[in-house]
Amino acid sequence: MVQMPLIAQAQKIHFDQTLNLESGAMLPSYDLMFETYGQLNADKSNAVLICHALNASHHVAGSYLDEPDNIGWWDSMIGPGKPVDTNLFFVIGVNNLGSCFGSTGPKDINPLNGKIYGADFPLMQVEDWVRAQARLADALGISVFAAIMGGSLGGMQVLSWSIQFPDRVRNAIVIASTAKLSAQNIAFNDVARQAILADPSFHNGDYVNHHTIPVNGLTVARMLGHITYLSDDVMDQKFGRTLKNPATGYQYGYQAEFEIESYLRYQGEKFSRYFDANTYLLFTRTLDYFDPARHTQNDLSAALKAACARFLIIAFSTDWRFDPSCSRAIVSALSQNKCAASYAQINAAHGHDAFLLSDPNYHETVRAFFSSIPATTEVRHSALPKSDSSNQSTLPDLRSDLSCVADWIAPNSHVLDVGCGDGALLDYLTQHKSCRGYGIEIAPALIQTCLRKGLNVVHHDVEQGLNIFPDKHFDTVLCLSAMQMMKNVDGMLLEMARVAHEVIVSFPNFGYWQHRLALLCGRMPVSELLPYEWYDTPNVRCATLDDFAKLCDQLGLKVVSAQARRGAVSIHYLPNLRGDLALFRLQA
């Protein structure tokens, strides 16, 4: 099906009422620029707000009729048939206050004195932007957003929305962001600001009245920022040590001799032609200030206590500006509050800028999440939102071992499913036993399947431990047919026992007679539970029921019950010989 081009049209709305700012200053009145895409449905429940990053604007997607080459900064993500599908959702892109793209900012007139604001434009915090955005939503008649989404600085706004207006956000998508800047990030921002402040053309922020532009300062600031947005690998692959004029060799001067120098200078000079220096100062300072936990003794979970949205947190493996640990800290804080939250780490080479690009895994992850968003204004409060009935698992659909485990789980339990796969058991427990919790998975395709079902899934290598969860946080941890794939079995058993009151483990029993017979015949066993050949198996541990019971005893773990199973049958006579699957219930 051929999609029509998305045509954007900028709109401006004026607010006469005063906006009181976190700093104690105020704006007596202000304008906000915004664009919309798609159609708002009858009950206004399909609205999606897009929050922009430092140097972006309200022009999120599509192009203008009179400027067909002016493509929105997130056009690869938003539009008809795209991950955020404007055939289904009414998407709003809004330009933040203090910007230079139409919303009231330093280049505008201060109505109180009739002069250009310049450096007198008040410093702002993310919370101020969010309050202004909420007024825009009120003006559009939108009481609850189906989703609010943003990357980098935009992700900070999403977090702030979930705290300030929790009942107005059903789904929150935070991409390549952080709950607060590190000292290194604050340092980068300050070096960039100092370059602008030291430019003779800056004139203490009054450069408009002096008819100058601090080009040199803005250029250097952008060069520094651009370096932090790219990964070392991408810069090396794209530029390496290639000379700008390789035929002439070194010029022995300070002009741009290497391609990377030429590229950065070009990007910086181009930036200085369209971005305002005072806006750059203001926005980077807003980045520095953001820290919702500053009011809760640095306890992020306490800061997010009010949040009741369903979250998707996305990080990129090569993003060293806001590395994945920043996103995992948000996930950890949300999980401590038993919030609905999923996390995906995308292996992408492009560093922080990856959130703007079209990585297939990244886009499919966002698409999967949005596919589970219904057109309803109901705010979700449980950690496992109900998925579409067409995706619900029924007990007969489950593997026989999963059916047995499902019977062991008490209704309304808080569960963690380690190696949850496609989420079949988690989905069943959610739908039929009103359980809440999270799955842990490492395969991107399976993570996306879980997201489409509306499940909470965390992309995580369990070999690194479960430190994102606090002690005894769960009623039950499940580790089904995954233990044999782990290298650090004893460490993982202790970790699972730390975070839960009960641990349920299953694994293929290598003491089963057919497995023994295969070895006696000189071949590695291949069966329904061990479908791999020796050369492609993910199984790195081979254990029997007796081996595992002995290990539990050594670790001080109590075996509450143990079963050997063959299909749907529980084996009681000679279980270590006649059962091909081992099932254990453990407690610390």
PDB file of C-alpha atoms in Angstrom, residues 399-410 413-420 425 429 433 435 466 474-484 486 492-507 548 552 557-563 565 581-588:
ATOM      1  CA  ARG A 399       4.067 -26.588  27.506  1.00  0.00           C
ATOM      2  CA  SER A 400       3.343 -29.292  30.043  1.00  0.00           C
ATOM      3  CA  ASP A 401       6.101 -28.081  32.377  1.00  0.00           C
ATOM      4  CA  LEU A 402       4.766 -24.508  32.191  1.00  0.00           C
ATOM      5  CA  SER A 403       1.268 -25.735  33.020  1.00  0.00           C
ATOM      6  CA  CYS A 404       2.643 -27.457  36.119  1.00  0.00           C
ATOM      7  CA  VAL A 405       4.496 -24.323  37.207  1.00  0.00           C
ATOM      8  CA  ALA A 406       1.429 -22.160  36.572  1.00  0.00           C
ATOM      9  CA  ASP A 407      -0.459 -24.293  39.081  1.00  0.00           C
ATOM     10  CA  TRP A 408       2.206 -23.578  41.704  1.00  0.00           C
ATOM     11  CA  ILE A 409       1.954 -19.778  41.378  1.00  0.00           C
ATOM     12  CA  ALA A 410      -0.492 -18.148  43.784  1.00  0.00           C
ATOM     13  CA  SER A 413       1.792 -12.939  42.915  1.00  0.00           C
ATOM     14  CA  HIS A 414       4.658 -10.641  41.956  1.00  0.00           C
ATOM     15  CA  VAL A 415       6.833 -12.723  39.633  1.00  0.00           C
ATOM     16  CA  LEU A 416      10.082 -12.512  37.701  1.00  0.00           C
ATOM     17  CA  ASP A 417      10.508 -14.850  34.730  1.00  0.00           C
ATOM     18  CA  VAL A 418      14.209 -15.264  33.907  1.00  0.00           C
ATOM     19  CA  GLY A 419      14.596 -16.257  30.267  1.00  0.00           C
ATOM     20  CA  CYS A 420      10.908 -15.602  29.613  1.00  0.00           C
ATOM     21  CA  LEU A 425       3.770 -18.254  30.874  1.00  0.00           C
ATOM     22  CA  LEU A 429      -0.219 -15.697  34.780  1.00  0.00           C
ATOM     23  CA  LYS A 433      -4.069 -15.331  37.877  1.00  0.00           C
ATOM     24  CA  CYS A 435      -0.066 -11.768  38.612  1.00  0.00           C
ATOM     25  CA  LEU A 466      19.951  -9.183  39.077  1.00  0.00           C
ATOM     26  CA  PHE A 474       9.331 -10.839  44.170  1.00  0.00           C
ATOM     27  CA  ASP A 475       7.146 -13.593  45.505  1.00  0.00           C
ATOM     28  CA  THR A 476       8.532 -16.024  42.923  1.00  0.00           C
ATOM     29  CA  VAL A 477      11.385 -16.122  40.430  1.00  0.00           C
ATOM     30  CA  LEU A 478      11.009 -18.535  37.523  1.00  0.00           C
ATOM     31  CA  CYS A 479      13.981 -19.943  35.621  1.00  0.00           C
ATOM     32  CA  LEU A 480      12.549 -22.547  33.280  1.00  0.00           C
ATOM     33  CA  SER A 481      14.723 -24.499  30.846  1.00  0.00           C
ATOM     34  CA  ALA A 482      17.372 -21.782  31.005  1.00  0.00           C
ATOM     35  CA  MET A 483      19.660 -22.846  33.867  1.00  0.00           C
ATOM     36  CA  GLN A 484      21.588 -25.283  31.662  1.00  0.00           C
ATOM     37  CA  MET A 486      24.283 -20.401  32.209  1.00  0.00           C
ATOM     38  CA  MET A 492      22.575 -17.105  39.612  1.00  0.00           C
ATOM     39  CA  LEU A 493      20.779 -19.426  42.028  1.00  0.00           C
ATOM     40  CA  LEU A 494      21.898 -17.260  44.930  1.00  0.00           C
ATOM     41  CA  GLU A 495      20.880 -14.087  43.060  1.00  0.00           C
ATOM     42  CA  MET A 496      17.416 -15.443  42.343  1.00  0.00           C
ATOM     43  CA  ALA A 497      17.033 -16.512  45.972  1.00  0.00           C
ATOM     44  CA  ARG A 498      18.083 -12.989  47.008  1.00  0.00           C
ATOM     45  CA  VAL A 499      15.388 -11.196  45.018  1.00  0.00           C
ATOM     46  CA  ALA A 500      12.503 -13.599  45.728  1.00  0.00           C
ATOM     47  CA  HIS A 501      10.890 -15.617  48.488  1.00  0.00           C
ATOM     48  CA  GLU A 502      10.690 -18.680  46.240  1.00  0.00           C
ATOM     49  CA  VAL A 503      12.613 -19.879  43.179  1.00  0.00           C
ATOM     50  CA  ILE A 504      11.250 -22.358  40.643  1.00  0.00           C
ATOM     51  CA  VAL A 505      13.808 -23.954  38.333  1.00  0.00           C
ATOM     52  CA  SER A 506      13.507 -26.488  35.522  1.00  0.00           C
ATOM     53  CA  PHE A 507      16.183 -28.049  33.337  1.00  0.00           C
ATOM     54  CA  PHE A 548      21.206 -30.225  41.340  1.00  0.00           C
ATOM     55  CA  CYS A 552      21.339 -26.637  46.453  1.00  0.00           C
ATOM     56  CA  LEU A 557      19.060 -23.472  49.543  1.00  0.00           C
ATOM     57  CA  LYS A 558      16.105 -25.469  50.819  1.00  0.00           C
ATOM     58  CA  VAL A 559      14.435 -27.819  48.323  1.00  0.00           C
ATOM     59  CA  VAL A 560      10.736 -27.349  49.048  1.00  0.00           C
ATOM     60  CA  SER A 561       9.784 -29.894  46.405  1.00  0.00           C
ATOM     61  CA  ALA A 562      11.379 -31.649  43.456  1.00  0.00           C
ATOM     62  CA  GLN A 563       9.816 -33.425  40.512  1.00  0.00           C
ATOM     63  CA  ARG A 565       8.565 -35.237  34.601  1.00  0.00           C
ATOM     64  CA  LEU A 581      12.779 -32.824  32.918  1.00  0.00           C
ATOM     65  CA  ALA A 582      13.682 -31.714  36.439  1.00  0.00           C
ATOM     66  CA  LEU A 583      11.511 -29.247  38.371  1.00  0.00           C
ATOM     67  CA  PHE A 584      12.613 -27.744  41.697  1.00  0.00           C
ATOM     68  CA  ARG A 585      10.981 -25.313  44.149  1.00  0.00           C
ATOM     69  CA  LEU A 586      13.588 -23.614  46.322  1.00  0.00           C
ATOM     70  CA  GLN A 587      13.784 -21.196  49.224  1.00  0.00           C
ATOM     71  CA  ALA A 588      16.746 -19.481  50.816  1.00  0.00           C
TER      72      ALA A 588
END
